[in-house]
């Protein structure tokens, strides 16, 4: 048997038919709406195999397809589809498994817009009922199952509070009840976690995070078996129309070539930063699955082969003016939403929550003013630590 190529090798070359493009080392961008055919029979035959033939770029585009093939291979899935955004991918996947009146079980603290989509929007439009579970107690799922339960929606690690779900056990339960599973695998990336191999039906990513990695593309991804992905292709993909632009797919191909080494570098930097924060007297707690002190570290290690760069920590002070001074004093960590790019970022979740919630509701959520979320980028770890240190020094004892 031939040895499987390592991701670093595979991702550089797989699915690139360079002889078709005069040997060009980078495939061209197919910036065209339609494809032309030599005669009646040729276009007639194309429609008989429309999933695998390029006819119109809302359906299939050869440049986009190269990237889809690489990502399917990397995740250990049969097929993949790129979407215009992570949310377009989530919408397609959820609607693929749910019909009007179905029931879904989702973990609390999934990505906010995904929560809104399932529990508010699809409830209104399709009568979908959702039960939220804390995430890691199998009995909670068992107790929540109804005769019309069709979907478990997971996000592990969850990106708001870093909850880890036992993917294999949850999928086993789902299969025994003929319930489908979707996981948002954006935090781990397809490098550090392979949910399809643990029994998940559809794996989702926001490619706007690590897969893109350069903070210059918004895109999404669904990976699964050929039957599900082909059905999504002719239904949710073509009908809802949330396709990726050829240029964006081409930028993702550029990004993929460095994804394995970028993830290693994010991991190396993140662990150094997390350890620094954990040992600092002005920090109350650090929430990072890669730390030994992380409550679910053993489960995290069991199902992931590495840890990415998004983490949270809590400042000891609850004085808003000191918290703001710390936040504003960071120089290398840029202030902004999103994460997973080359650049380090900081955000304080309180900024969003305080707009929507009363102080009492806010306190009830278990979030505090001093909670910080950072995305550790690819800069030098020592420089990042120095930046955090000088900002922490602005907090008086
Ligand atoms: C950003 C994000 C999404 C949504 O992706 P977009 O590309 O912004 O639509 C989904 N899930 C998680 C965990 C995210 O962080």
mmCIF file with all atom_site columns, N, CA, C and O in Angstrom, residues 267-304:
data_model
loop_
_atom_site.group_PDB
_atom_site.id
_atom_site.type_symbol
_atom_site.label_atom_id
_atom_site.label_alt_id
_atom_site.label_comp_id
_atom_site.label_asym_id
_atom_site.label_entity_id
_atom_site.label_seq_id
_atom_site.pdbx_PDB_ins_code
_atom_site.Cartn_x
_atom_site.Cartn_y
_atom_site.Cartn_z
_atom_site.occupancy
_atom_site.B_iso_or_equiv
_atom_site.pdbx_formal_charge
_atom_site.auth_seq_id
_atom_site.auth_comp_id
_atom_site.auth_asym_id
_atom_site.auth_atom_id
_atom_site.pdbx_PDB_model_num
ATOM 1   N N  . UNK A 1 267 ? 0.318   27.582 17.226 1.00 0.00 ? 267 UNK A N  1
ATOM 2   C CA . UNK A 1 267 ? 0.326   26.768 18.445 1.00 0.00 ? 267 UNK A CA 1
ATOM 3   C C  . UNK A 1 267 ? 1.527   27.110 19.335 1.00 0.00 ? 267 UNK A C  1
ATOM 4   O O  . UNK A 1 267 ? 1.393   27.305 20.544 1.00 0.00 ? 267 UNK A O  1
ATOM 5   N N  . UNK A 1 268 ? 2.693   27.203 18.710 1.00 0.00 ? 268 UNK A N  1
ATOM 6   C CA . UNK A 1 268 ? 3.917   27.500 19.472 1.00 0.00 ? 268 UNK A CA 1
ATOM 7   C C  . UNK A 1 268 ? 3.811   28.847 20.175 1.00 0.00 ? 268 UNK A C  1
ATOM 8   O O  . UNK A 1 268 ? 4.136   28.978 21.358 1.00 0.00 ? 268 UNK A O  1
ATOM 9   N N  . UNK A 1 269 ? 3.340   29.859 19.429 1.00 0.00 ? 269 UNK A N  1
ATOM 10  C CA . UNK A 1 269 ? 3.186   31.189 20.020 1.00 0.00 ? 269 UNK A CA 1
ATOM 11  C C  . UNK A 1 269 ? 2.129   31.187 21.115 1.00 0.00 ? 269 UNK A C  1
ATOM 12  O O  . UNK A 1 269 ? 2.311   31.786 22.178 1.00 0.00 ? 269 UNK A O  1
ATOM 13  N N  . UNK A 1 270 ? 1.006   30.522 20.842 1.00 0.00 ? 270 UNK A N  1
ATOM 14  C CA . UNK A 1 270 ? -0.133  30.579 21.764 1.00 0.00 ? 270 UNK A CA 1
ATOM 15  C C  . UNK A 1 270 ? 0.225   29.953 23.105 1.00 0.00 ? 270 UNK A C  1
ATOM 16  O O  . UNK A 1 270 ? -0.145  30.476 24.159 1.00 0.00 ? 270 UNK A O  1
ATOM 17  N N  . UNK A 1 271 ? 0.939   28.847 23.085 1.00 0.00 ? 271 UNK A N  1
ATOM 18  C CA . UNK A 1 271 ? 1.254   28.191 24.355 1.00 0.00 ? 271 UNK A CA 1
ATOM 19  C C  . UNK A 1 271 ? 2.188   29.072 25.181 1.00 0.00 ? 271 UNK A C  1
ATOM 20  O O  . UNK A 1 271 ? 2.032   29.189 26.403 1.00 0.00 ? 271 UNK A O  1
ATOM 21  N N  . UNK A 1 272 ? 3.135   29.749 24.498 1.00 0.00 ? 272 UNK A N  1
ATOM 22  C CA . UNK A 1 272 ? 4.038   30.649 25.233 1.00 0.00 ? 272 UNK A CA 1
ATOM 23  C C  . UNK A 1 272 ? 3.264   31.812 25.843 1.00 0.00 ? 272 UNK A C  1
ATOM 24  O O  . UNK A 1 272 ? 3.465   32.172 27.002 1.00 0.00 ? 272 UNK A O  1
ATOM 25  N N  . UNK A 1 273 ? 2.369   32.386 25.053 1.00 0.00 ? 273 UNK A N  1
ATOM 26  C CA . UNK A 1 273 ? 1.577   33.520 25.543 1.00 0.00 ? 273 UNK A CA 1
ATOM 27  C C  . UNK A 1 273 ? 0.670   33.074 26.698 1.00 0.00 ? 273 UNK A C  1
ATOM 28  O O  . UNK A 1 273 ? 0.564   33.740 27.729 1.00 0.00 ? 273 UNK A O  1
ATOM 29  N N  . UNK A 1 274 ? 0.030   31.909 26.531 1.00 0.00 ? 274 UNK A N  1
ATOM 30  C CA . UNK A 1 274 ? -0.885  31.409 27.567 1.00 0.00 ? 274 UNK A CA 1
ATOM 31  C C  . UNK A 1 274 ? -0.133  31.150 28.870 1.00 0.00 ? 274 UNK A C  1
ATOM 32  O O  . UNK A 1 274 ? -0.620  31.480 29.962 1.00 0.00 ? 274 UNK A O  1
ATOM 33  N N  . UNK A 1 275 ? 1.054   30.567 28.766 1.00 0.00 ? 275 UNK A N  1
ATOM 34  C CA . UNK A 1 275 ? 1.841   30.292 29.978 1.00 0.00 ? 275 UNK A CA 1
ATOM 35  C C  . UNK A 1 275 ? 2.293   31.583 30.657 1.00 0.00 ? 275 UNK A C  1
ATOM 36  O O  . UNK A 1 275 ? 2.274   31.701 31.879 1.00 0.00 ? 275 UNK A O  1
ATOM 37  N N  . UNK A 1 276 ? 2.655   32.558 29.846 1.00 0.00 ? 276 UNK A N  1
ATOM 38  C CA . UNK A 1 276 ? 3.028   33.858 30.412 1.00 0.00 ? 276 UNK A CA 1
ATOM 39  C C  . UNK A 1 276 ? 1.844   34.458 31.183 1.00 0.00 ? 276 UNK A C  1
ATOM 40  O O  . UNK A 1 276 ? 1.977   34.890 32.329 1.00 0.00 ? 276 UNK A O  1
ATOM 41  N N  . UNK A 1 277 ? 0.683   34.452 30.528 1.00 0.00 ? 277 UNK A N  1
ATOM 42  C CA . UNK A 1 277 ? -0.504  35.057 31.155 1.00 0.00 ? 277 UNK A CA 1
ATOM 43  C C  . UNK A 1 277 ? -0.864  34.329 32.449 1.00 0.00 ? 277 UNK A C  1
ATOM 44  O O  . UNK A 1 277 ? -1.203  34.944 33.461 1.00 0.00 ? 277 UNK A O  1
ATOM 45  N N  . UNK A 1 278 ? -0.779  32.995 32.390 1.00 0.00 ? 278 UNK A N  1
ATOM 46  C CA . UNK A 1 278 ? -1.156  32.187 33.549 1.00 0.00 ? 278 UNK A CA 1
ATOM 47  C C  . UNK A 1 278 ? -0.285  32.500 34.767 1.00 0.00 ? 278 UNK A C  1
ATOM 48  O O  . UNK A 1 278 ? -0.734  32.421 35.901 1.00 0.00 ? 278 UNK A O  1
ATOM 49  N N  . UNK A 1 279 ? 0.964   32.865 34.502 1.00 0.00 ? 279 UNK A N  1
ATOM 50  C CA . UNK A 1 279 ? 1.887   33.099 35.622 1.00 0.00 ? 279 UNK A CA 1
ATOM 51  C C  . UNK A 1 279 ? 1.874   34.558 36.081 1.00 0.00 ? 279 UNK A C  1
ATOM 52  O O  . UNK A 1 279 ? 2.592   34.923 36.997 1.00 0.00 ? 279 UNK A O  1
ATOM 53  N N  . UNK A 1 280 ? 1.081   35.413 35.423 1.00 0.00 ? 280 UNK A N  1
ATOM 54  C CA . UNK A 1 280 ? 1.122   36.841 35.742 1.00 0.00 ? 280 UNK A CA 1
ATOM 55  C C  . UNK A 1 280 ? 0.189   37.197 36.911 1.00 0.00 ? 280 UNK A C  1
ATOM 56  O O  . UNK A 1 280 ? -0.980  36.804 36.903 1.00 0.00 ? 280 UNK A O  1
ATOM 57  N N  . UNK A 1 281 ? 0.696   37.949 37.884 1.00 0.00 ? 281 UNK A N  1
ATOM 58  C CA . UNK A 1 281 ? -0.112  38.240 39.085 1.00 0.00 ? 281 UNK A CA 1
ATOM 59  C C  . UNK A 1 281 ? -1.371  39.072 38.813 1.00 0.00 ? 281 UNK A C  1
ATOM 60  O O  . UNK A 1 281 ? -2.279  39.079 39.638 1.00 0.00 ? 281 UNK A O  1
ATOM 61  N N  . UNK A 1 282 ? -1.429  39.777 37.705 1.00 0.00 ? 282 UNK A N  1
ATOM 62  C CA . UNK A 1 282 ? -2.621  40.619 37.450 1.00 0.00 ? 282 UNK A CA 1
ATOM 63  C C  . UNK A 1 282 ? -3.696  39.886 36.637 1.00 0.00 ? 282 UNK A C  1
ATOM 64  O O  . UNK A 1 282 ? -4.713  40.469 36.254 1.00 0.00 ? 282 UNK A O  1
ATOM 65  N N  . UNK A 1 283 ? -3.446  38.605 36.364 1.00 0.00 ? 283 UNK A N  1
ATOM 66  C CA . UNK A 1 283 ? -4.413  37.804 35.598 1.00 0.00 ? 283 UNK A CA 1
ATOM 67  C C  . UNK A 1 283 ? -5.080  36.804 36.539 1.00 0.00 ? 283 UNK A C  1
ATOM 68  O O  . UNK A 1 283 ? -4.399  36.098 37.294 1.00 0.00 ? 283 UNK A O  1
ATOM 69  N N  . UNK A 1 284 ? -6.402  36.757 36.462 1.00 0.00 ? 284 UNK A N  1
ATOM 70  C CA . UNK A 1 284 ? -7.174  35.844 37.316 1.00 0.00 ? 284 UNK A CA 1
ATOM 71  C C  . UNK A 1 284 ? -7.161  34.420 36.740 1.00 0.00 ? 284 UNK A C  1
ATOM 72  O O  . UNK A 1 284 ? -6.788  33.473 37.414 1.00 0.00 ? 284 UNK A O  1
ATOM 73  N N  . UNK A 1 285 ? -7.585  34.291 35.485 1.00 0.00 ? 285 UNK A N  1
ATOM 74  C CA . UNK A 1 285 ? -7.623  32.962 34.856 1.00 0.00 ? 285 UNK A CA 1
ATOM 75  C C  . UNK A 1 285 ? -7.294  33.069 33.372 1.00 0.00 ? 285 UNK A C  1
ATOM 76  O O  . UNK A 1 285 ? -7.508  34.115 32.751 1.00 0.00 ? 285 UNK A O  1
ATOM 77  N N  . UNK A 1 286 ? -6.807  31.957 32.826 1.00 0.00 ? 286 UNK A N  1
ATOM 78  C CA . UNK A 1 286 ? -6.584  31.869 31.380 1.00 0.00 ? 286 UNK A CA 1
ATOM 79  C C  . UNK A 1 286 ? -7.390  30.685 30.883 1.00 0.00 ? 286 UNK A C  1
ATOM 80  O O  . UNK A 1 286 ? -7.346  29.600 31.468 1.00 0.00 ? 286 UNK A O  1
ATOM 81  N N  . UNK A 1 287 ? -8.161  30.897 29.820 1.00 0.00 ? 287 UNK A N  1
ATOM 82  C CA . UNK A 1 287 ? -9.005  29.840 29.264 1.00 0.00 ? 287 UNK A CA 1
ATOM 83  C C  . UNK A 1 287 ? -8.436  29.434 27.912 1.00 0.00 ? 287 UNK A C  1
ATOM 84  O O  . UNK A 1 287 ? -8.669  30.104 26.896 1.00 0.00 ? 287 UNK A O  1
ATOM 85  N N  . UNK A 1 288 ? -7.656  28.351 27.901 1.00 0.00 ? 288 UNK A N  1
ATOM 86  C CA . UNK A 1 288 ? -6.995  27.907 26.661 1.00 0.00 ? 288 UNK A CA 1
ATOM 87  C C  . UNK A 1 288 ? -6.856  26.380 26.712 1.00 0.00 ? 288 UNK A C  1
ATOM 88  O O  . UNK A 1 288 ? -6.204  25.839 27.611 1.00 0.00 ? 288 UNK A O  1
ATOM 89  N N  . UNK A 1 289 ? -7.481  25.678 25.774 1.00 0.00 ? 289 UNK A N  1
ATOM 90  C CA . UNK A 1 289 ? -7.479  24.203 25.819 1.00 0.00 ? 289 UNK A CA 1
ATOM 91  C C  . UNK A 1 289 ? -6.085  23.583 25.820 1.00 0.00 ? 289 UNK A C  1
ATOM 92  O O  . UNK A 1 289 ? -5.911  22.444 26.259 1.00 0.00 ? 289 UNK A O  1
ATOM 93  N N  . UNK A 1 290 ? -5.066  24.322 25.377 1.00 0.00 ? 290 UNK A N  1
ATOM 94  C CA . UNK A 1 290 ? -3.710  23.786 25.316 1.00 0.00 ? 290 UNK A CA 1
ATOM 95  C C  . UNK A 1 290 ? -2.977  23.815 26.649 1.00 0.00 ? 290 UNK A C  1
ATOM 96  O O  . UNK A 1 290 ? -1.885  23.253 26.771 1.00 0.00 ? 290 UNK A O  1
ATOM 97  N N  . UNK A 1 291 ? -3.563  24.464 27.662 1.00 0.00 ? 291 UNK A N  1
ATOM 98  C CA . UNK A 1 291 ? -2.904  24.519 28.975 1.00 0.00 ? 291 UNK A CA 1
ATOM 99  C C  . UNK A 1 291 ? -3.249  23.287 29.808 1.00 0.00 ? 291 UNK A C  1
ATOM 100 O O  . UNK A 1 291 ? -4.391  22.827 29.797 1.00 0.00 ? 291 UNK A O  1
ATOM 101 N N  . UNK A 1 292 ? -2.285  22.801 30.553 1.00 0.00 ? 292 UNK A N  1
ATOM 102 C CA . UNK A 1 292 ? -2.524  21.642 31.440 1.00 0.00 ? 292 UNK A CA 1
ATOM 103 C C  . UNK A 1 292 ? -3.603  21.949 32.461 1.00 0.00 ? 292 UNK A C  1
ATOM 104 O O  . UNK A 1 292 ? -4.346  21.073 32.892 1.00 0.00 ? 292 UNK A O  1
ATOM 105 N N  . UNK A 1 293 ? -3.708  23.228 32.862 1.00 0.00 ? 293 UNK A N  1
ATOM 106 C CA . UNK A 1 293 ? -4.694  23.622 33.880 1.00 0.00 ? 293 UNK A CA 1
ATOM 107 C C  . UNK A 1 293 ? -6.109  23.691 33.305 1.00 0.00 ? 293 UNK A C  1
ATOM 108 O O  . UNK A 1 293 ? -7.076  23.857 34.045 1.00 0.00 ? 293 UNK A O  1
ATOM 109 N N  . UNK A 1 294 ? -6.266  23.602 31.987 1.00 0.00 ? 294 UNK A N  1
ATOM 110 C CA . UNK A 1 294 ? -7.593  23.680 31.365 1.00 0.00 ? 294 UNK A CA 1
ATOM 111 C C  . UNK A 1 294 ? -8.412  22.463 31.811 1.00 0.00 ? 294 UNK A C  1
ATOM 112 O O  . UNK A 1 294 ? -7.948  21.321 31.694 1.00 0.00 ? 294 UNK A O  1
ATOM 113 N N  . UNK A 1 295 ? -9.631  22.690 32.338 1.00 0.00 ? 295 UNK A N  1
ATOM 114 C CA . UNK A 1 295 ? -10.393 21.579 32.949 1.00 0.00 ? 295 UNK A CA 1
ATOM 115 C C  . UNK A 1 295 ? -10.623 20.384 32.008 1.00 0.00 ? 295 UNK A C  1
ATOM 116 O O  . UNK A 1 295 ? -10.670 19.253 32.470 1.00 0.00 ? 295 UNK A O  1
ATOM 117 N N  . UNK A 1 296 ? -10.767 20.635 30.714 1.00 0.00 ? 296 UNK A N  1
ATOM 118 C CA . UNK A 1 296 ? -11.014 19.522 29.778 1.00 0.00 ? 296 UNK A CA 1
ATOM 119 C C  . UNK A 1 296 ? -9.764  19.214 28.939 1.00 0.00 ? 296 UNK A C  1
ATOM 120 O O  . UNK A 1 296 ? -9.879  18.701 27.816 1.00 0.00 ? 296 UNK A O  1
ATOM 121 N N  . UNK A 1 297 ? -8.594  19.491 29.484 1.00 0.00 ? 297 UNK A N  1
ATOM 122 C CA . UNK A 1 297 ? -7.360  19.321 28.701 1.00 0.00 ? 297 UNK A CA 1
ATOM 123 C C  . UNK A 1 297 ? -7.176  17.886 28.192 1.00 0.00 ? 297 UNK A C  1
ATOM 124 O O  . UNK A 1 297 ? -6.750  17.668 27.057 1.00 0.00 ? 297 UNK A O  1
ATOM 125 N N  . UNK A 1 298 ? -7.522  16.899 29.040 1.00 0.00 ? 298 UNK A N  1
ATOM 126 C CA . UNK A 1 298 ? -7.313  15.498 28.631 1.00 0.00 ? 298 UNK A CA 1
ATOM 127 C C  . UNK A 1 298 ? -8.184  15.140 27.430 1.00 0.00 ? 298 UNK A C  1
ATOM 128 O O  . UNK A 1 298 ? -7.716  14.530 26.477 1.00 0.00 ? 298 UNK A O  1
ATOM 129 N N  . UNK A 1 299 ? -9.474  15.523 27.480 1.00 0.00 ? 299 UNK A N  1
ATOM 130 C CA . UNK A 1 299 ? -10.372 15.264 26.353 1.00 0.00 ? 299 UNK A CA 1
ATOM 131 C C  . UNK A 1 299 ? -9.896  16.023 25.107 1.00 0.00 ? 299 UNK A C  1
ATOM 132 O O  . UNK A 1 299 ? -9.902  15.483 23.992 1.00 0.00 ? 299 UNK A O  1
ATOM 133 N N  . UNK A 1 300 ? -9.452  17.263 25.316 1.00 0.00 ? 300 UNK A N  1
ATOM 134 C CA . UNK A 1 300 ? -8.956  18.072 24.194 1.00 0.00 ? 300 UNK A CA 1
ATOM 135 C C  . UNK A 1 300 ? -7.781  17.369 23.524 1.00 0.00 ? 300 UNK A C  1
ATOM 136 O O  . UNK A 1 300 ? -7.700  17.291 22.293 1.00 0.00 ? 300 UNK A O  1
ATOM 137 N N  . UNK A 1 301 ? -6.872  16.815 24.345 1.00 0.00 ? 301 UNK A N  1
ATOM 138 C CA . UNK A 1 301 ? -5.686  16.135 23.799 1.00 0.00 ? 301 UNK A CA 1
ATOM 139 C C  . UNK A 1 301 ? -6.055  14.843 23.098 1.00 0.00 ? 301 UNK A C  1
ATOM 140 O O  . UNK A 1 301 ? -5.415  14.430 22.143 1.00 0.00 ? 301 UNK A O  1
ATOM 141 N N  . UNK A 1 302 ? -7.117  14.197 23.611 1.00 0.00 ? 302 UNK A N  1
ATOM 142 C CA . UNK A 1 302 ? -7.538  12.924 23.038 1.00 0.00 ? 302 UNK A CA 1
ATOM 143 C C  . UNK A 1 302 ? -8.069  13.109 21.612 1.00 0.00 ? 302 UNK A C  1
ATOM 144 O O  . UNK A 1 302 ? -7.810  12.300 20.737 1.00 0.00 ? 302 UNK A O  1
ATOM 145 N N  . UNK A 1 303 ? -8.810  14.200 21.391 1.00 0.00 ? 303 UNK A N  1
ATOM 146 C CA . UNK A 1 303 ? -9.431  14.321 20.075 1.00 0.00 ? 303 UNK A CA 1
ATOM 147 C C  . UNK A 1 303 ? -8.824  15.376 19.160 1.00 0.00 ? 303 UNK A C  1
ATOM 148 O O  . UNK A 1 303 ? -9.229  15.503 18.014 1.00 0.00 ? 303 UNK A O  1
ATOM 149 N N  . UNK A 1 304 ? -7.828  16.108 19.655 1.00 0.00 ? 304 UNK A N  1
ATOM 150 C CA . UNK A 1 304 ? -7.121  17.057 18.778 1.00 0.00 ? 304 UNK A CA 1
ATOM 151 C C  . UNK A 1 304 ? -5.629  16.749 18.815 1.00 0.00 ? 304 UNK A C  1
ATOM 152 O O  . UNK A 1 304 ? -5.112  16.295 19.825 1.00 0.00 ? 304 UNK A O  1
#
